[in-house]
């Protein structure tokens, strides 16, 4: 028997699973998918859960019902790559593998700033996004929310909360001189104007020194605040950072051309945990997933896999509430309703697939 275990049914893991199931698999292949949640989470939409604008049923999908897959819904607490075993929290169950895919995503990077772990909300897991949604939703009229980090997720969180709660005082702390540093200046200006028009206070050149239960201290000034949301950086999952494999500067696992770990070629890594020339994204994880499935199909059929082609990303789309947005499509910056509709279209397609 060939035991293939996929850790994480997120953007990368689900793509691998669906692509494999599209094919006739050898009889002796046994697939197990492990996730803490009994559903596929649409992480790119977690900002809506944090803002309370969408029902959580709309941000998750059932895993495929197929008798070729065994599902395990548990919290993984160790990947024992030496003995090829996976163990779980509060459970004596142990899963052994012959082939392993690691697609556990990323988690917040607190950059060692005091108080962040204890006192900030997050959008990095479903449970955390839900917790953030409750904290924001329970705020009294004119409550104060600070969002630290003005990358894509910080912008989407801030604008969605603004649309959800016009009464709140919202402050966005941005480390750079302009929001969305990875985007074109036309988009940066458009988003900056949206925040001015929608009364979101943006502080540039932020350098958060510490966070307390009721405030954020930045560049020597402490702002009293009811809820602080951290969107100021991510790092690969801690179980991945613990593995004895070669990592890049961001602690992602370095892979060969076939997404295999050179030290253990029966281990594959997808998405936010895999070293890549591209920034982490759901789109990248999905494309890598398709390619890993092709490699795995060959390996499981005892054939030599073809070298995966170069990844070609289609651009990024972001939202500013429900009827405005921005994006880079085919190297062109676009703003307004069109990219917002396109983003909803991408979500609809993802759900259908
Ligand atoms: C607010 C926000 C907005 C974003 N917007 C975009 C966007 O517009 N476009 C885009 O392309 N990307 C976007 N991203 C980034 C994108 O969500 C990630 O890059 C993508 O989800 C990575 O896919 P993945 O498969 O590596 O991991 P994930 O999709 O995060 O999947 C990881 C899976 O592992 C499971 N898991 C983790 N730890 C454990 C454990 N210990 N035990 C069991 N299961 C576990 C999780 O439940 C999850 O199902 C956004 C992210 C955020 C937070």
XYZ file of C-alpha atoms and ligand atoms in Angstrom:
406
model
C 0.000 0.000 0.000
C 1.115 3.595 -0.726
C -0.095 5.892 2.053
C -0.389 9.537 0.956
C -1.176 11.985 3.754
C -2.113 15.612 2.993
C -1.773 17.986 5.949
C -4.118 20.951 5.529
C -7.153 21.246 3.288
C -6.587 24.930 2.471
C -5.936 26.433 -0.965
C -2.974 24.171 -1.739
C -4.185 20.961 -0.077
C -7.677 21.023 -1.611
C -6.285 21.645 -5.107
C -4.010 18.612 -4.796
C -6.869 16.483 -3.538
C -9.325 17.557 -6.256
C -6.728 17.163 -9.020
C -5.858 13.643 -7.837
C -9.520 12.647 -7.613
C -10.004 13.738 -11.244
C -7.843 10.765 -12.223
C -7.994 7.021 -11.978
C -5.710 6.322 -9.007
C -3.786 3.056 -8.571
C -5.736 0.595 -6.379
C -3.001 0.483 -3.756
C -3.059 4.258 -3.062
C -4.634 5.284 0.218
C -5.232 9.043 0.710
C -5.788 10.744 4.059
C -6.502 14.461 4.371
C -6.005 16.015 7.793
C -7.410 19.376 8.840
C -8.451 20.869 12.161
C -11.742 21.903 10.536
C -14.223 19.564 8.845
C -14.452 21.947 5.886
C -12.296 23.870 3.403
C -11.822 27.449 4.607
C -11.795 30.353 2.146
C -9.092 32.227 3.996
C -8.969 35.066 1.465
C -12.448 36.050 2.762
C -11.652 35.957 6.495
C -11.794 39.763 6.623
C -15.586 39.467 6.163
C -15.813 37.200 9.212
C -13.707 39.697 11.193
C -16.052 42.511 10.165
C -19.225 40.455 10.600
C -20.474 41.193 7.082
C -20.872 37.627 5.821
C -22.241 34.422 7.369
C -19.486 31.909 8.040
C -21.305 29.312 5.945
C -20.422 31.499 2.930
C -16.703 31.337 3.682
C -16.292 27.579 3.882
C -17.006 24.618 1.646
C -17.611 20.942 2.352
C -14.715 18.647 1.499
C -15.422 16.297 -1.423
C -17.375 13.193 -0.550
C -15.393 10.368 -2.164
C -14.766 6.871 -0.833
C -11.131 7.073 -1.970
C -10.346 9.579 0.813
C -10.111 9.171 4.537
C -10.604 12.423 6.493
C -9.125 13.117 9.900
C -10.374 16.276 11.629
C -7.867 16.875 14.388
C -5.262 19.414 15.515
C -1.840 18.173 14.386
C 0.807 18.707 17.052
C 3.866 17.110 15.452
C 5.240 16.085 12.097
C 7.811 13.391 12.893
C 9.681 13.356 9.594
C 12.292 10.901 10.866
C 9.740 8.166 11.658
C 7.212 9.312 9.006
C 4.415 9.803 11.533
C 1.849 12.486 12.387
C 0.503 12.967 15.915
C -2.371 15.012 17.309
C -3.404 17.104 20.257
C -5.504 15.272 22.887
C -5.367 12.019 20.957
C -3.300 8.843 20.951
C -3.936 8.335 17.223
C -0.811 8.225 15.073
C -0.874 8.345 11.260
C 2.018 6.903 9.276
C 2.812 8.022 5.751
C 4.822 6.921 2.749
C 4.218 10.230 0.938
C 3.442 13.480 2.730
C 2.141 16.863 1.551
C 2.488 19.783 3.967
C -0.001 22.588 3.332
C -0.547 24.054 6.778
C -0.423 27.713 5.732
C 0.990 30.540 7.785
C 0.447 32.283 11.097
C 0.957 35.778 12.483
C 4.465 37.080 12.901
C 4.571 39.313 15.981
C 8.165 40.405 15.299
C 8.876 40.105 19.036
C 6.718 43.151 19.870
C 5.598 43.010 23.483
C 1.893 42.423 24.173
C 0.917 41.568 20.586
C 0.299 37.880 21.181
C -1.795 38.514 24.306
C -3.746 41.579 23.273
C -4.350 41.583 19.539
C -6.987 39.972 17.374
C -6.094 38.145 14.155
C -7.497 36.961 10.808
C -5.085 34.067 10.274
C -7.381 31.163 11.266
C -11.125 30.701 11.107
C -11.359 30.605 14.903
C -9.306 33.783 15.245
C -11.289 35.631 12.561
C -14.500 34.599 14.373
C -13.060 35.904 17.654
C -12.176 39.186 15.945
C -15.713 39.416 14.535
C -17.154 39.023 18.050
C -14.792 41.614 19.535
C -15.660 44.155 16.825
C -19.360 43.276 16.795
C -19.653 43.694 20.584
C -18.123 47.176 20.573
C -20.321 49.933 21.955
C -21.161 52.893 19.737
C -18.110 54.923 18.672
C -15.670 52.271 19.959
C -12.031 52.451 18.835
C -10.369 49.889 16.582
C -6.720 49.916 15.505
C -5.454 47.749 12.662
C -1.689 47.299 12.572
C -0.348 46.640 9.066
C -1.532 48.152 5.775
C -0.880 45.298 3.358
C -3.708 43.564 1.494
C -5.324 41.937 4.544
C -5.057 45.075 6.725
C -6.680 47.190 4.000
C -9.494 44.688 3.490
C -10.117 44.337 7.225
C -10.176 48.117 7.808
C -12.462 48.914 4.867
C -14.860 46.057 5.605
C -15.186 47.084 9.269
C -15.765 50.680 8.173
C -18.601 49.572 5.913
C -20.037 47.323 8.619
C -19.851 49.879 11.451
C -19.944 53.533 10.326
C -19.923 54.662 13.983
C -16.539 53.164 14.939
C -13.308 55.132 15.159
C -10.878 53.202 12.967
C -7.139 53.767 12.822
C -4.758 52.000 10.442
C -1.075 51.914 11.376
C 1.100 51.621 8.304
C 4.843 50.973 8.549
C 5.616 52.578 5.173
C 5.140 55.976 3.590
C 2.079 54.721 1.679
C -0.359 51.837 2.102
C -0.061 48.618 0.026
C 3.668 48.899 -0.618
C 3.608 45.927 -3.027
C 1.130 47.670 -5.366
C 1.303 50.339 -8.068
C 1.259 54.003 -6.913
C -2.075 54.573 -8.701
C -3.637 51.922 -6.466
C -1.889 53.255 -3.368
C -3.304 56.754 -4.030
C -6.790 55.409 -4.751
C -6.879 53.416 -1.528
C -5.444 56.327 0.499
C -8.235 58.570 -0.848
C -10.850 55.927 -0.049
C -9.709 55.958 3.572
C -9.845 59.766 3.741
C -13.338 59.802 2.205
C -14.489 57.059 4.581
C -12.985 58.574 7.709
C -10.343 55.950 8.480
C -7.327 57.537 10.162
C -4.112 56.252 8.519
C -0.796 56.749 10.363
C 2.304 56.228 8.201
C 5.849 55.345 9.326
C 4.329 53.410 12.224
C 6.627 51.566 14.572
C 4.534 49.797 17.191
C 6.581 49.479 20.377
C 4.086 47.544 22.481
C 0.422 46.669 22.728
C -1.687 46.667 25.887
C -5.190 45.436 26.629
C -6.608 48.884 25.926
C -4.073 50.560 23.715
C -1.289 50.605 21.152
C 1.968 52.479 21.658
C 3.516 53.722 18.455
C 6.543 55.954 17.996
C 6.329 57.064 21.639
C 2.610 57.897 21.541
C 0.031 55.566 23.173
C -3.442 55.473 21.648
C -6.339 54.307 23.828
C -8.146 51.650 21.920
C -10.802 48.938 22.411
C -9.742 46.348 19.822
C -6.367 45.955 18.094
C -6.134 43.723 15.016
C -2.697 42.504 13.929
C -2.129 42.223 10.170
C 1.544 43.177 10.228
C 3.256 40.108 8.867
C 3.082 36.338 8.631
C 5.448 33.401 8.945
C 5.164 29.723 8.030
C 3.251 27.447 10.406
C 5.209 26.644 13.601
C 5.120 22.858 12.876
C 6.927 23.638 9.626
C 9.455 25.935 11.263
C 10.310 23.065 13.650
C 11.130 20.590 10.850
C 14.807 19.645 10.322
C 14.771 20.711 6.635
C 16.642 23.518 4.879
C 14.687 26.804 5.052
C 14.970 30.185 3.368
C 15.279 33.513 5.205
C 11.530 33.571 5.828
C 11.735 30.040 7.323
C 9.871 28.484 4.404
C 11.060 25.055 3.289
C 13.413 25.018 0.315
C 12.266 22.544 -2.358
C 13.554 20.985 -5.560
C 11.875 21.597 -8.959
C 9.263 18.933 -8.124
C 8.142 20.556 -4.828
C 9.949 17.787 -2.953
C 12.097 18.344 0.116
C 15.624 17.463 -1.125
C 16.494 15.732 2.176
C 13.223 13.671 2.052
C 11.884 13.492 -1.528
C 8.716 11.707 -0.369
C 7.717 14.972 1.385
C 6.085 17.755 -0.681
C 5.313 21.296 0.492
C 2.650 23.635 -0.914
C 1.540 27.235 -0.410
C 2.585 29.548 2.409
C 5.032 26.963 3.855
C 6.988 26.529 0.588
C 9.920 28.729 -0.396
C 9.071 30.594 -3.610
C 10.120 33.605 -5.659
C 6.488 34.803 -5.418
C 4.683 36.367 -2.462
C 2.380 33.933 -0.673
C -1.178 33.862 -1.992
C -4.139 31.567 -2.415
C -3.621 31.767 -6.152
C 0.009 30.627 -5.871
C -0.939 27.777 -3.495
C -3.610 26.611 -5.969
C -1.239 26.579 -8.958
C 1.451 24.804 -6.954
C -1.209 22.314 -5.833
C -2.118 21.470 -9.427
C 1.542 20.895 -10.268
C 2.183 18.782 -7.162
C -0.808 16.600 -8.046
C 0.719 15.930 -11.484
C 4.063 14.989 -9.936
C 2.372 12.788 -7.341
C 0.235 11.034 -9.948
C 3.370 9.995 -11.812
C 5.207 8.972 -8.636
C 2.249 6.925 -7.383
C 2.140 5.147 -10.764
C 5.894 4.419 -10.497
C 6.580 6.732 -13.467
C 9.149 9.503 -13.805
C 7.364 12.861 -13.191
C 7.609 15.676 -15.757
C 9.267 18.837 -14.504
C 6.513 21.380 -13.606
C 6.216 24.440 -15.847
C 6.890 27.971 -14.704
C 4.140 29.443 -12.507
C 2.166 32.279 -14.149
C 0.082 34.350 -11.743
C -2.914 36.327 -12.954
C -2.652 39.331 -10.606
C -4.158 40.287 -7.260
C -7.559 41.745 -6.441
C -8.510 43.527 -3.246
C -11.744 44.889 -1.831
C -12.730 48.182 -0.219
C -16.063 47.093 1.201
C -18.680 45.519 -1.013
C -18.741 47.924 -3.960
C -15.229 49.252 -4.414
C -11.858 47.645 -4.964
C -8.487 47.565 -6.657
C -6.141 45.174 -8.353
C -3.277 44.366 -10.663
C -4.498 42.455 -13.675
C -2.167 41.632 -16.564
C 0.336 44.134 -15.071
C -2.327 46.896 -15.234
C -3.542 48.725 -12.110
C -7.343 48.919 -11.942
C -9.590 50.521 -9.336
C -13.306 50.928 -8.567
C -16.299 48.670 -9.082
C -14.784 46.490 -11.851
C -12.037 44.858 -9.743
C -14.561 44.433 -6.913
C -16.936 42.563 -9.229
C -13.989 40.549 -10.569
C -13.029 39.586 -6.991
C -16.573 38.375 -6.296
C -16.418 36.454 -9.583
C -13.177 34.726 -8.563
C -14.775 33.737 -5.244
C -17.829 32.379 -7.031
C -15.620 30.321 -9.363
C -13.579 29.008 -6.435
C -16.741 27.901 -4.693
C -18.051 26.181 -7.815
C -14.815 24.259 -8.303
C -7.521 38.500 5.188
C -6.742 37.802 4.105
C -6.965 38.150 2.780
C -6.254 37.481 1.766
N -6.533 37.824 0.459
C -5.941 37.155 -0.525
C -6.296 37.412 -1.890
O -7.107 38.297 -2.170
N -5.716 36.655 -2.871
C -4.834 35.660 -2.580
O -4.381 34.977 -3.521
N -4.440 35.395 -1.310
C -4.976 36.109 -0.268
N -4.638 35.830 1.031
C -3.571 34.842 1.298
C -4.116 33.402 1.198
O -5.234 33.242 2.030
C -3.038 32.392 1.594
O -1.837 32.681 0.891
C -3.506 30.965 1.248
O -4.620 30.635 2.064
C -2.377 29.952 1.451
O -2.841 28.659 1.143
P -2.252 27.388 1.896
O -2.839 26.191 1.257
O -0.760 27.488 1.999
O -2.778 27.515 3.402
P -4.260 27.737 3.963
O -5.229 28.054 2.898
O -4.109 28.687 5.095
O -4.615 26.286 4.531
C -3.986 25.735 5.660
C -4.895 24.649 6.211
O -4.200 23.964 7.260
C -5.082 23.743 8.349
N -4.266 23.688 9.570
C -3.350 24.609 9.981
N -2.771 24.189 11.105
C -3.306 23.000 11.430
C -3.086 22.053 12.486
N -2.182 22.256 13.466
N -3.827 20.901 12.494
C -4.742 20.658 11.495
N -4.971 21.511 10.476
C -4.268 22.657 10.436
C -6.037 24.946 8.325
O -7.275 24.675 8.973
C -6.189 25.195 6.814
O -7.298 24.506 6.295
C -5.302 36.488 2.076
C -5.071 36.148 3.421
C -5.773 36.806 4.426
C -5.519 36.429 5.873
